[in-house]
PDB file of C-alpha atoms in Angstrom:
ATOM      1  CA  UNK A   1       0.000   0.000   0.000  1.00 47.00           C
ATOM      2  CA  UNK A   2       1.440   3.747  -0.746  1.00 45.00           C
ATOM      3  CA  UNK A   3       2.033   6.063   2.109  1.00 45.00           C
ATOM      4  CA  UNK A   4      -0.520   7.886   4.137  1.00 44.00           C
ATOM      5  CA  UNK A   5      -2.396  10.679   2.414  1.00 44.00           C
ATOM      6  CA  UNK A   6      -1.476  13.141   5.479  1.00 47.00           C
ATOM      7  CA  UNK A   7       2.437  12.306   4.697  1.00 50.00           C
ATOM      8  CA  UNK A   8       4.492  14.414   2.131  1.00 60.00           C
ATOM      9  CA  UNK A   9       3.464  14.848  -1.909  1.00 67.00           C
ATOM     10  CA  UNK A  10       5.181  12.036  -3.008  1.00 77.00           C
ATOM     11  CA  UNK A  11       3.031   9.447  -0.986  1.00 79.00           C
ATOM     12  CA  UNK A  12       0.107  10.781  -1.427  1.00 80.00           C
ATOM     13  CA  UNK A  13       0.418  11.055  -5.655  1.00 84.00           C
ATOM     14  CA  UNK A  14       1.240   7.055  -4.805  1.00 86.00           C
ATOM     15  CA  UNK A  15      -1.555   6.332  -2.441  1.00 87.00           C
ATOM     16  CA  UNK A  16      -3.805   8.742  -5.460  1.00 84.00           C
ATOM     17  CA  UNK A  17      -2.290   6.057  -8.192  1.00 93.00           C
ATOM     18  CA  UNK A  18      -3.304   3.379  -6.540  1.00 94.00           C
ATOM     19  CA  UNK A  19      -6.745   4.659  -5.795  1.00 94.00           C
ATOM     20  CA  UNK A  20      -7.209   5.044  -9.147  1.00 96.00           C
ATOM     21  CA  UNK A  21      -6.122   1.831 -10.417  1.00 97.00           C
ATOM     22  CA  UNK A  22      -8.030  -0.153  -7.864  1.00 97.00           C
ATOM     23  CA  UNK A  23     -11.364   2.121  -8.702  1.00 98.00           C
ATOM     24  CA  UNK A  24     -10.867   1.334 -12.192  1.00 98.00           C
ATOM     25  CA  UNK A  25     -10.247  -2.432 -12.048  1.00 98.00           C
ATOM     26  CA  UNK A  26     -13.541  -2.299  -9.329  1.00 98.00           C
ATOM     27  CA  UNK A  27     -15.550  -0.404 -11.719  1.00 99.00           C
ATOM     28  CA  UNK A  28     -14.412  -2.937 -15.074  1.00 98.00           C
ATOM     29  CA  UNK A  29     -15.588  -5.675 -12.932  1.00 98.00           C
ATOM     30  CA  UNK A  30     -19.188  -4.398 -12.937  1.00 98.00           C
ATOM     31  CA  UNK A  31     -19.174  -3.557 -16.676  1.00 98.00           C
ATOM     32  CA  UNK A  32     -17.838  -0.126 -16.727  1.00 99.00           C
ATOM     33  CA  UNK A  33     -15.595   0.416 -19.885  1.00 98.00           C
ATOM     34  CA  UNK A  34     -12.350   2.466 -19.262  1.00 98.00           C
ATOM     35  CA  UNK A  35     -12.293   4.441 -22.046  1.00 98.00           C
ATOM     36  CA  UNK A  36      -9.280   7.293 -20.572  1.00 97.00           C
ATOM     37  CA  UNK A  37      -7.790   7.952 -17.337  1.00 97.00           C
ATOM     38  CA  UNK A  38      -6.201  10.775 -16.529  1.00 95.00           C
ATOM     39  CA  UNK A  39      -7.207  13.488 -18.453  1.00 95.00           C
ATOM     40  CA  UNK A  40      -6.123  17.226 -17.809  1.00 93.00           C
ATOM     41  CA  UNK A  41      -6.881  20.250 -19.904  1.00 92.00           C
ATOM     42  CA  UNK A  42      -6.045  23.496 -18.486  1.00 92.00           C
ATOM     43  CA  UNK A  43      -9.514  23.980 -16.569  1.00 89.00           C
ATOM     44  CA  UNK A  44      -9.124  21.131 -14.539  1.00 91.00           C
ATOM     45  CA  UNK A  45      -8.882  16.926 -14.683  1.00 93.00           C
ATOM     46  CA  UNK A  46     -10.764  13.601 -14.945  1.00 96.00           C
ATOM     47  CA  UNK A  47      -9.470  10.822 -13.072  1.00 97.00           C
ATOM     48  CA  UNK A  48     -11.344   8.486 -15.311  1.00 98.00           C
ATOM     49  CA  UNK A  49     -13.651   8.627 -18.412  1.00 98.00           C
ATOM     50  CA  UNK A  50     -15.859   5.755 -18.817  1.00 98.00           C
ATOM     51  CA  UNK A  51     -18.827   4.486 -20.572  1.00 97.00           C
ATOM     52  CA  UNK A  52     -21.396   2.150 -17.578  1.00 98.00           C
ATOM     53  CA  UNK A  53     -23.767   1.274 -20.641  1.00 96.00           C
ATOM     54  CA  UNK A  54     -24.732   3.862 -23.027  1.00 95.00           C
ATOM     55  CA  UNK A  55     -23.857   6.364 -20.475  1.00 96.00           C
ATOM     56  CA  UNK A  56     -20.870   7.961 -20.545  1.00 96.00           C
ATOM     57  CA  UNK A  57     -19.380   9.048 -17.107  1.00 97.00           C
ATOM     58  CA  UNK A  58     -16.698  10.942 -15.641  1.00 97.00           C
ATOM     59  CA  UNK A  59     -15.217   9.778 -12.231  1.00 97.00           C
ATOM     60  CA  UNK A  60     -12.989  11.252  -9.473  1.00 95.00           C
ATOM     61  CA  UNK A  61     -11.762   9.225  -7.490  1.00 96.00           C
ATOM     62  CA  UNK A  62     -10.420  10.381  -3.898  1.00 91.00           C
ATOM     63  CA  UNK A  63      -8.165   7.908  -1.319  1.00 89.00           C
ATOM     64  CA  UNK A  64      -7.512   8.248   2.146  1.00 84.00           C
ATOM     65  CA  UNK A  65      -5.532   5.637   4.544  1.00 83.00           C
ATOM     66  CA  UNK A  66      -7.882   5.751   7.008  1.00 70.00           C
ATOM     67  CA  UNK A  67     -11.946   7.047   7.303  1.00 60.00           C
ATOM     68  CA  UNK A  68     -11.534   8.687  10.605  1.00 59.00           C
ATOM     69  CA  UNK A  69     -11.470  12.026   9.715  1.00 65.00           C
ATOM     70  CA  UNK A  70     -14.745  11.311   7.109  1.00 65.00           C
ATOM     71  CA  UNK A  71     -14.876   9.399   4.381  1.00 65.00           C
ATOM     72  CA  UNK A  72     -12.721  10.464   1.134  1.00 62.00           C
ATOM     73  CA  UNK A  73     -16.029  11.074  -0.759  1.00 73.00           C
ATOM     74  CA  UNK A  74     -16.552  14.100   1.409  1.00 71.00           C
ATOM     75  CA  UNK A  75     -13.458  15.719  -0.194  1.00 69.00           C
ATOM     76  CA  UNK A  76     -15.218  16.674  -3.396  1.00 75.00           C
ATOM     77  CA  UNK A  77     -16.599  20.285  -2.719  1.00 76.00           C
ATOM     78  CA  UNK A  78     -18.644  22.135  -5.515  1.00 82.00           C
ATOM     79  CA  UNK A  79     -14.797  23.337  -6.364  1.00 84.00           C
ATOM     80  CA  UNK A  80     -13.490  20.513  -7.205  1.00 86.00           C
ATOM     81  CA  UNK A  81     -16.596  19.196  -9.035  1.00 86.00           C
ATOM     82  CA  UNK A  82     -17.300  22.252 -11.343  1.00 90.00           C
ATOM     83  CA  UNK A  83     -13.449  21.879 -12.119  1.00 91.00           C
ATOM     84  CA  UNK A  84     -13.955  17.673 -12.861  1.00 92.00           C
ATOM     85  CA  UNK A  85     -17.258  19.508 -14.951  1.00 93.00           C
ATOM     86  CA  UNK A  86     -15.003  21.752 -17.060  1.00 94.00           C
ATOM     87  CA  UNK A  87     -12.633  19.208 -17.701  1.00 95.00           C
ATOM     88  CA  UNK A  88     -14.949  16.145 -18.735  1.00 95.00           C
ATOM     89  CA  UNK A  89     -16.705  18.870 -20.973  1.00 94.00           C
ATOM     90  CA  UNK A  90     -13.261  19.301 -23.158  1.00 94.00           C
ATOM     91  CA  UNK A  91     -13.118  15.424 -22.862  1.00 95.00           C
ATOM     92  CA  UNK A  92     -16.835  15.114 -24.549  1.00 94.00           C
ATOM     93  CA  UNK A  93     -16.431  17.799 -27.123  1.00 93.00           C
ATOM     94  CA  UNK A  94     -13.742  16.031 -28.627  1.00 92.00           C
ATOM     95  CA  UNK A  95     -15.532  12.657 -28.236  1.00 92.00           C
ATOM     96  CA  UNK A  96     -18.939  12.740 -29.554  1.00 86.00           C
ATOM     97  CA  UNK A  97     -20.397  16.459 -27.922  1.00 83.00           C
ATOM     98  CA  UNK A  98     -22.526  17.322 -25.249  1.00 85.00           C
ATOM     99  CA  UNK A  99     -25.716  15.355 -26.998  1.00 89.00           C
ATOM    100  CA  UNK A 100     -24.691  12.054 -25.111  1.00 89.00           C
ATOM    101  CA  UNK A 101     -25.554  10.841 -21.644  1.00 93.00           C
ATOM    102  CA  UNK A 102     -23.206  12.416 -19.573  1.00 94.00           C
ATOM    103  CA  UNK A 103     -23.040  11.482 -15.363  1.00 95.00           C
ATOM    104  CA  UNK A 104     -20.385  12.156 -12.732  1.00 95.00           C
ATOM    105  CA  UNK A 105     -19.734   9.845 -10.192  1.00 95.00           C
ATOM    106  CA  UNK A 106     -16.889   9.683  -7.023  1.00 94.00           C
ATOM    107  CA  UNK A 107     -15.496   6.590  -6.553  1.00 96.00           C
ATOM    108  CA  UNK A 108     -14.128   6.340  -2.583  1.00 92.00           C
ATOM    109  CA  UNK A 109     -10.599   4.238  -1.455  1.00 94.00           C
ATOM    110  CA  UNK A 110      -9.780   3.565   1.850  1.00 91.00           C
ATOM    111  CA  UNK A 111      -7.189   1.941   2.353  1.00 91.00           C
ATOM    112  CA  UNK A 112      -6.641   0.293   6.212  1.00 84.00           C
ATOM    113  CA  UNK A 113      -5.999  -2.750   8.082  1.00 81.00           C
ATOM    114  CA  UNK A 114      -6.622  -5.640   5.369  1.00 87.00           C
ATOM    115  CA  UNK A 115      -8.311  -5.383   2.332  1.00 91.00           C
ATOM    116  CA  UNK A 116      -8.851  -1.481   0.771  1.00 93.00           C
ATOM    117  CA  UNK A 117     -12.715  -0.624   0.792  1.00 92.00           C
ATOM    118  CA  UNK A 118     -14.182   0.717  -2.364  1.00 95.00           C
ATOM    119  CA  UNK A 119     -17.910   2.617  -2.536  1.00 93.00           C
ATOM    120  CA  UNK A 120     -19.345   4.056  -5.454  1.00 96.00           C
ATOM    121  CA  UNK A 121     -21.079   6.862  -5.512  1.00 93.00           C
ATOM    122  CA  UNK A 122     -23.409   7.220  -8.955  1.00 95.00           C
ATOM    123  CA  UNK A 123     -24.237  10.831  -9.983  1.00 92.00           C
ATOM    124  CA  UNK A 124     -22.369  12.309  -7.068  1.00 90.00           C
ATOM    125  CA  UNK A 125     -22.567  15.891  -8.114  1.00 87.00           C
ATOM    126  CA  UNK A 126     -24.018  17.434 -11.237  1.00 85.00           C
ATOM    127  CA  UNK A 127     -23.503  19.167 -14.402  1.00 83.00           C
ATOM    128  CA  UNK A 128     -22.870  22.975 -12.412  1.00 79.00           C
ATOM    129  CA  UNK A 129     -20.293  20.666  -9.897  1.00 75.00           C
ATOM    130  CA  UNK A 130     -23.131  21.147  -7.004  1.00 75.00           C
ATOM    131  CA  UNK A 131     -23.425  17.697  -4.521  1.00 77.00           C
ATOM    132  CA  UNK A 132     -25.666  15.281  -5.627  1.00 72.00           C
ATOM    133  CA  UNK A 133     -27.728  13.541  -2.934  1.00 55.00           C
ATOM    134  CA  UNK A 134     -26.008  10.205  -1.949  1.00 46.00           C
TER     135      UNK A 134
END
């Protein structure tokens, strides 16, 4: 497991990278298709980019070692979603337009004693970046 996300940069890009790849593998085990990870424009960045049916959706995915100070899904303020918005909205405009489906979820990874728990959170916040209702 990467170092603790309250620890200096470099652990917490690691315990980010594995967040992401073990939300990715989770969410390709219930059908998801991974079609980009990653993606960063200047307004902002999508964690992952995938299609759950004929929706597409864009996913953040936040990691913590531990939930005692709230669960990493709380992390994502209307900030950080209207940001994930911006940048999932250059991501569709070069990949079919705005006409499609479009839903953002959070993906949450704690990792702790034993085996790292994973929760999805479908349609987390909206279109503007405001909370959804979980």
């Amino acid at each position: 497991m990467a170092g603790g996300a309250g620890g200096d940069g470099d652990g917490r890009q690691a315990l980010g990278r594995e967040g992401e790849a073990l939300a990715a593998a989770w969410l390709a085990e219930r059908g998801f298709r991974i079609l980009d990870r990653n993606h960063r424009t200047r307004r902002g960045e999508v964690d992952l980019v995938c299609r759950d049916g004929e929706v597409l959706v864009f996913v953040e995915v936040r990691s913590r070692t531990s939930g005692a100070q709230g669960g990493p899904e709380e992390t994502v303020g209307p900030l950080k979603g209207r940001r994930v918005v911006a940048a999932a909205t250059d991501w569709a405009l070069g990949h079919g337009g705005l006409e499609q489906a479009i839903r953002f979820d959070v993906v949450a990874v704690t990792f702790g004693d034993g085996e790292p728990r994973v929760e999805h959170f479908p349609a987390a916040f909206d279109g503007d970046g405001r909370p959804g209702h979980w």
